[in-house]
mmCIF file of C-alpha atoms and ligand atoms in Angstrom:
data_model
loop_
_atom_site.group_PDB
_atom_site.id
_atom_site.type_symbol
_atom_site.label_atom_id
_atom_site.label_comp_id
_atom_site.label_asym_id
_atom_site.label_seq_id
_atom_site.Cartn_x
_atom_site.Cartn_y
_atom_site.Cartn_z
ATOM 1 C CA MET L 1 4.441 -21.322 -10.528
ATOM 2 C CA THR L 2 1.458 -19.189 -9.728
ATOM 3 C CA ARG L 3 3.928 -16.321 -9.272
ATOM 4 C CA VAL L 4 4.234 -16.176 -12.955
ATOM 5 C CA LYS L 5 1.100 -15.059 -14.815
ATOM 6 C CA LEU L 6 0.417 -14.493 -18.412
ATOM 7 C CA LEU L 7 -1.988 -11.626 -19.443
ATOM 8 C CA GLN L 8 -2.788 -10.211 -22.945
ATOM 9 C CA GLY L 9 -2.649 -6.548 -23.082
ATOM 10 C CA ASP L 10 -1.118 -3.147 -22.662
ATOM 11 C CA ILE L 11 1.480 -2.964 -20.016
ATOM 12 C CA THR L 12 1.065 0.716 -19.294
ATOM 13 C CA THR L 13 -2.150 -0.098 -17.553
ATOM 14 C CA ALA L 14 -0.408 -2.398 -14.930
ATOM 15 C CA GLU L 15 -0.659 -1.351 -11.243
ATOM 16 C CA VAL L 16 2.466 -2.841 -9.779
ATOM 17 C CA ASP L 17 5.668 -2.023 -7.907
ATOM 18 C CA ALA L 18 7.769 -1.852 -11.153
ATOM 19 C CA ILE L 19 6.881 -1.867 -14.838
ATOM 20 C CA VAL L 20 9.667 -3.352 -16.943
ATOM 21 C CA ASN L 21 10.672 -1.619 -20.183
ATOM 22 C CA ALA L 22 12.208 -3.133 -23.201
ATOM 23 C CA ALA L 23 14.548 -0.206 -23.955
ATOM 24 C CA ASN L 24 17.656 0.427 -26.112
ATOM 25 C CA GLU L 25 21.073 1.340 -24.803
ATOM 26 C CA VAL L 26 20.521 5.089 -25.072
ATOM 27 C CA MET L 27 17.584 4.736 -22.827
ATOM 28 C CA LEU L 28 15.678 7.927 -23.991
ATOM 29 C CA GLY L 29 12.611 6.212 -25.544
ATOM 30 C CA GLY L 30 11.877 4.602 -28.797
ATOM 31 C CA GLY L 31 9.128 2.641 -30.577
ATOM 32 C CA GLY L 32 7.119 -0.357 -29.347
ATOM 33 C CA VAL L 33 6.533 -0.867 -25.763
ATOM 34 C CA ASP L 34 9.266 1.731 -24.913
ATOM 35 C CA GLY L 35 7.279 4.335 -26.794
ATOM 36 C CA ALA L 36 4.060 3.307 -25.094
ATOM 37 C CA ILE L 37 5.602 3.480 -21.628
ATOM 38 C CA HIS L 38 7.018 6.861 -22.282
ATOM 39 C CA ARG L 39 3.862 8.235 -23.521
ATOM 40 C CA ALA L 40 1.802 6.940 -20.623
ATOM 41 C CA ALA L 41 4.417 7.975 -18.012
ATOM 42 C CA GLY L 42 4.858 11.625 -19.492
ATOM 43 C CA PRO L 43 7.920 13.764 -19.455
ATOM 44 C CA ALA L 44 8.947 12.914 -15.967
ATOM 45 C CA LEU L 45 10.105 9.450 -17.066
ATOM 46 C CA LEU L 46 12.404 10.964 -19.903
ATOM 47 C CA ALA L 47 13.852 13.481 -17.376
ATOM 48 C CA ALA L 48 14.467 10.465 -14.894
ATOM 49 C CA CYS L 49 16.173 8.651 -17.869
ATOM 50 C CA ARG L 50 18.449 11.411 -18.739
ATOM 51 C CA GLU L 51 19.795 11.433 -15.050
ATOM 52 C CA VAL L 52 21.065 7.835 -15.466
ATOM 53 C CA PRO L 53 24.794 8.064 -15.879
ATOM 54 C CA GLN L 54 26.391 7.071 -19.197
ATOM 55 C CA VAL L 55 28.994 4.376 -19.545
ATOM 56 C CA SER L 56 30.987 4.513 -22.746
ATOM 57 C CA GLY L 57 28.251 6.576 -24.372
ATOM 58 C CA VAL L 58 25.372 4.478 -23.330
ATOM 59 C CA ARG L 59 23.083 4.349 -20.220
ATOM 60 C CA CYS L 60 22.267 0.685 -20.288
ATOM 61 C CA PRO L 61 24.537 -1.800 -21.971
ATOM 62 C CA THR L 62 22.697 -4.765 -23.632
ATOM 63 C CA GLY L 63 21.808 -7.489 -20.941
ATOM 64 C CA GLU L 64 21.907 -5.009 -18.127
ATOM 65 C CA ALA L 65 19.018 -3.004 -16.391
ATOM 66 C CA ARG L 66 18.554 0.351 -14.882
ATOM 67 C CA ILE L 67 15.765 1.617 -12.555
ATOM 68 C CA THR L 68 14.138 5.079 -12.635
ATOM 69 C CA ALA L 69 11.011 6.696 -11.172
ATOM 70 C CA ALA L 70 7.824 5.936 -13.147
ATOM 71 C CA GLY L 71 6.227 9.375 -13.868
ATOM 72 C CA ALA L 72 2.537 9.137 -14.268
ATOM 73 C CA LEU L 73 2.297 5.310 -14.357
ATOM 74 C CA LYS L 74 0.720 3.356 -11.597
ATOM 75 C CA ALA L 75 4.062 2.031 -10.515
ATOM 76 C CA ARG L 76 6.824 3.084 -8.192
ATOM 77 C CA PHE L 77 9.578 2.362 -10.725
ATOM 78 C CA VAL L 78 10.258 1.568 -14.218
ATOM 79 C CA ILE L 79 13.049 -0.994 -14.781
ATOM 80 C CA HIS L 80 14.611 -0.425 -18.092
ATOM 81 C CA THR L 81 16.482 -3.296 -19.701
ATOM 82 C CA VAL L 82 17.970 -3.911 -23.113
ATOM 83 C CA GLY L 83 17.560 -7.273 -24.873
ATOM 84 C CA PRO L 84 19.776 -8.478 -27.787
ATOM 85 C CA ARG L 85 19.120 -7.623 -31.386
ATOM 86 C CA TYR L 86 18.428 -11.105 -32.778
ATOM 87 C CA GLY L 87 20.822 -11.875 -35.726
ATOM 88 C CA ILE L 88 23.097 -9.009 -34.867
ATOM 89 C CA ASP L 89 24.348 -9.377 -31.273
ATOM 90 C CA ALA L 90 26.538 -12.282 -30.412
ATOM 91 C CA ASN L 91 25.226 -14.781 -27.724
ATOM 92 C CA PRO L 92 21.646 -13.707 -27.963
ATOM 93 C CA ALA L 93 20.422 -16.334 -25.557
ATOM 94 C CA GLN L 94 22.866 -15.424 -22.834
ATOM 95 C CA LEU L 95 22.102 -11.607 -23.306
ATOM 96 C CA LEU L 96 18.375 -12.167 -23.222
ATOM 97 C CA ALA L 97 18.726 -14.324 -19.985
ATOM 98 C CA ASP L 98 20.902 -11.683 -18.525
ATOM 99 C CA ALA L 99 18.397 -8.938 -19.301
ATOM 100 C CA TYR L 100 15.744 -10.765 -17.208
ATOM 101 C CA ARG L 101 18.155 -11.612 -14.411
ATOM 102 C CA SER L 102 19.425 -8.106 -14.103
ATOM 103 C CA THR L 103 15.875 -6.772 -14.117
ATOM 104 C CA TYR L 104 14.855 -9.107 -11.294
ATOM 105 C CA ARG L 105 17.981 -8.521 -9.200
ATOM 106 C CA LEU L 106 17.378 -4.716 -9.487
ATOM 107 C CA ALA L 107 13.730 -5.327 -8.424
ATOM 108 C CA LEU L 108 14.727 -7.257 -5.435
ATOM 109 C CA GLU L 109 17.386 -4.657 -4.348
ATOM 110 C CA HIS L 110 14.715 -1.990 -4.454
ATOM 111 C CA GLY L 111 12.101 -3.907 -2.541
ATOM 112 C CA CYS L 112 9.837 -4.487 -5.449
ATOM 113 C CA SER L 113 7.776 -7.619 -5.498
ATOM 114 C CA ARG L 114 5.085 -7.146 -8.087
ATOM 115 C CA LEU L 115 6.477 -6.732 -11.595
ATOM 116 C CA ALA L 116 4.807 -6.200 -15.092
ATOM 117 C CA ILE L 117 7.002 -7.504 -17.832
ATOM 118 C CA PRO L 118 6.856 -7.328 -21.474
ATOM 119 C CA ALA L 119 8.354 -9.888 -23.945
ATOM 120 C CA ILE L 120 11.736 -8.425 -24.286
ATOM 121 C CA SER L 121 13.416 -8.413 -27.695
ATOM 122 C CA CYS L 122 10.250 -9.960 -29.229
ATOM 123 C CA GLY L 123 9.342 -6.822 -31.431
ATOM 124 C CA VAL L 124 11.717 -4.623 -33.249
ATOM 125 C CA TYR L 125 14.601 -6.804 -32.046
ATOM 126 C CA GLY L 126 13.297 -9.902 -33.808
ATOM 127 C CA TYR L 127 13.835 -12.641 -31.302
ATOM 128 C CA PRO L 128 11.977 -15.924 -32.333
ATOM 129 C CA LEU L 129 9.003 -15.961 -30.055
ATOM 130 C CA ASP L 130 9.237 -19.541 -28.957
ATOM 131 C CA GLU L 131 12.878 -19.387 -27.989
ATOM 132 C CA ALA L 132 12.349 -16.088 -26.218
ATOM 133 C CA ALA L 133 9.480 -17.622 -24.179
ATOM 134 C CA ARG L 134 11.743 -20.588 -23.067
ATOM 135 C CA ILE L 135 14.431 -18.155 -21.884
ATOM 136 C CA ALA L 136 12.106 -15.511 -20.282
ATOM 137 C CA LEU L 137 10.070 -18.162 -18.395
ATOM 138 C CA GLY L 138 13.125 -20.336 -17.536
ATOM 139 C CA VAL L 139 14.920 -17.390 -15.795
ATOM 140 C CA SER L 140 11.700 -16.226 -14.148
ATOM 141 C CA LEU L 141 11.193 -19.633 -12.568
ATOM 142 C CA GLU L 142 14.650 -19.850 -11.061
ATOM 143 C CA ASP L 143 14.631 -20.124 -7.292
ATOM 144 C CA GLU L 144 16.467 -16.786 -6.750
ATOM 145 C CA PHE L 145 13.344 -15.012 -7.863
ATOM 146 C CA ASN L 146 10.758 -16.988 -5.668
ATOM 147 C CA SER L 147 9.565 -13.969 -3.908
ATOM 148 C CA LEU L 148 8.737 -11.943 -7.134
ATOM 149 C CA GLU L 149 5.145 -11.894 -8.544
ATOM 150 C CA MET L 150 5.582 -11.676 -12.299
ATOM 151 C CA ALA L 151 2.802 -10.639 -14.756
ATOM 152 C CA PHE L 152 3.865 -10.958 -18.343
ATOM 153 C CA TYR L 153 1.942 -8.544 -20.600
ATOM 154 C CA LEU L 154 1.906 -10.118 -24.038
ATOM 155 C CA PHE L 155 0.737 -8.072 -26.888
ATOM 156 C CA GLY L 156 -1.531 -10.162 -29.227
ATOM 157 C CA GLU L 157 -3.008 -13.551 -29.439
ATOM 158 C CA GLU L 158 -0.027 -15.305 -31.370
ATOM 159 C CA ILE L 159 2.662 -14.482 -28.848
ATOM 160 C CA TYR L 160 0.301 -15.234 -25.832
ATOM 161 C CA THR L 161 -0.428 -18.641 -27.090
ATOM 162 C CA ILE L 162 3.097 -19.475 -27.673
ATOM 163 C CA TRP L 163 4.119 -18.331 -24.167
ATOM 164 C CA GLU L 164 1.145 -20.185 -22.719
ATOM 165 C CA THR L 165 2.371 -23.413 -24.290
ATOM 166 C CA VAL L 166 5.917 -23.061 -23.113
ATOM 167 C CA LEU L 167 4.679 -22.236 -19.454
ATOM 168 C CA ALA L 168 2.498 -25.342 -19.643
ATOM 169 C CA GLU L 169 5.589 -27.324 -20.650
ATOM 170 C CA TYR L 170 7.542 -25.966 -17.658
ATOM 171 C CA LYS L 171 4.749 -26.823 -15.307
ATOM 172 C CA ALA L 172 4.658 -30.230 -16.616
ATOM 173 C CA GLY L 173 8.278 -30.446 -16.000
ATOM 174 C CA THR L 174 9.205 -31.177 -19.658
HETATM 175 N N1 AR6 M 201 2.350 -3.487 -23.796
HETATM 176 C C1 AR6 M 201 2.809 -4.696 -23.860
HETATM 177 N N2 AR6 M 201 3.568 -5.080 -24.883
HETATM 178 C C2 AR6 M 201 3.813 -4.347 -25.904
HETATM 179 C C3 AR6 M 201 3.237 -3.066 -26.005
HETATM 180 C C4 AR6 M 201 2.485 -2.655 -24.864
HETATM 181 N N3 AR6 M 201 1.904 -1.341 -24.907
HETATM 182 N N4 AR6 M 201 3.636 -2.441 -27.212
HETATM 183 C C5 AR6 M 201 4.453 -3.431 -27.781
HETATM 184 N N5 AR6 M 201 4.492 -4.462 -27.043
HETATM 185 P P1 AR6 M 201 9.546 -3.796 -28.800
HETATM 186 P P2 AR6 M 201 12.235 -5.004 -28.534
HETATM 187 C C6 AR6 M 201 5.165 -5.778 -27.412
HETATM 188 O O1 AR6 M 201 9.718 -3.773 -30.309
HETATM 189 O O2 AR6 M 201 11.988 -6.118 -29.519
HETATM 190 C C7 AR6 M 201 12.105 0.173 -29.070
HETATM 191 O O3 AR6 M 201 12.026 1.119 -30.105
HETATM 192 C C8 AR6 M 201 5.615 -6.047 -28.723
HETATM 193 O O4 AR6 M 201 4.559 -6.444 -29.546
HETATM 194 O O5 AR6 M 201 8.770 -2.917 -28.000
HETATM 195 O O6 AR6 M 201 13.002 -5.414 -27.296
HETATM 196 C C9 AR6 M 201 13.110 0.394 -28.094
HETATM 197 O O7 AR6 M 201 13.381 1.719 -27.869
HETATM 198 C C10 AR6 M 201 6.630 -7.167 -28.489
HETATM 199 O O8 AR6 M 201 6.037 -8.493 -28.294
HETATM 200 O O9 AR6 M 201 10.869 -4.281 -28.037
HETATM 201 C C11 AR6 M 201 14.327 -0.393 -28.707
HETATM 202 O O10 AR6 M 201 15.009 0.366 -29.592
HETATM 203 C C12 AR6 M 201 7.319 -6.725 -27.255
HETATM 204 O O11 AR6 M 201 6.415 -5.701 -26.676
HETATM 205 C C13 AR6 M 201 13.594 -1.627 -29.258
HETATM 206 O O12 AR6 M 201 12.260 -1.050 -29.659
HETATM 207 C C14 AR6 M 201 8.709 -6.103 -27.481
HETATM 208 O O13 AR6 M 201 8.667 -5.454 -28.618
HETATM 209 C C15 AR6 M 201 13.562 -2.768 -28.503
HETATM 210 O O14 AR6 M 201 13.058 -3.945 -29.232
#
């Protein structure tokens, strides 16, 4: 379980193999953590996103992930994933788990072991923080992802405390 670490702070400061972005399906930037990552990475990231082929008008369907270069960030890659919009998309729990799994599989395929990860869907997309923590941490602790070192960057005291409680429950096996 030491491979899953919780930190409070700005994900754009992470020095890792890949920084994970909570993007939208268009994948050309936005608000929240997406906006912060694009600002810190500079225009090279937007250019890399434009190169990602579109499928039915979108670059990354909800629950999937795409990988690009990372511009000026201290990472080799950005992995963009799209979580569900809570209360709008059907099967949000499945889609949120899919978003994390797709991200981790892409990381493994590209030889990344150290990841910085935000709380996907926990801002604009409105996912209840406790339920999101159970899904995010549950997937992160699956055996398939044993070789990954995951640092969750949680923005603010409230979300950090909630995720800390859920992680402690998983560690206790409850
Ligand atoms: N570092 C770490 N976490 C952050 C940062 C940061 N610099 N900034 C915000 N957060 P959100 P979503 C937290 O809204 O809910 C965008 O416009 C934030 O407090 O960024 O998946 C995209 O383009 C929250 O806990 O992502 C999409 O349109 C978490 O990151 C849409 O928002 C996720 O909040 C995606 O919504």
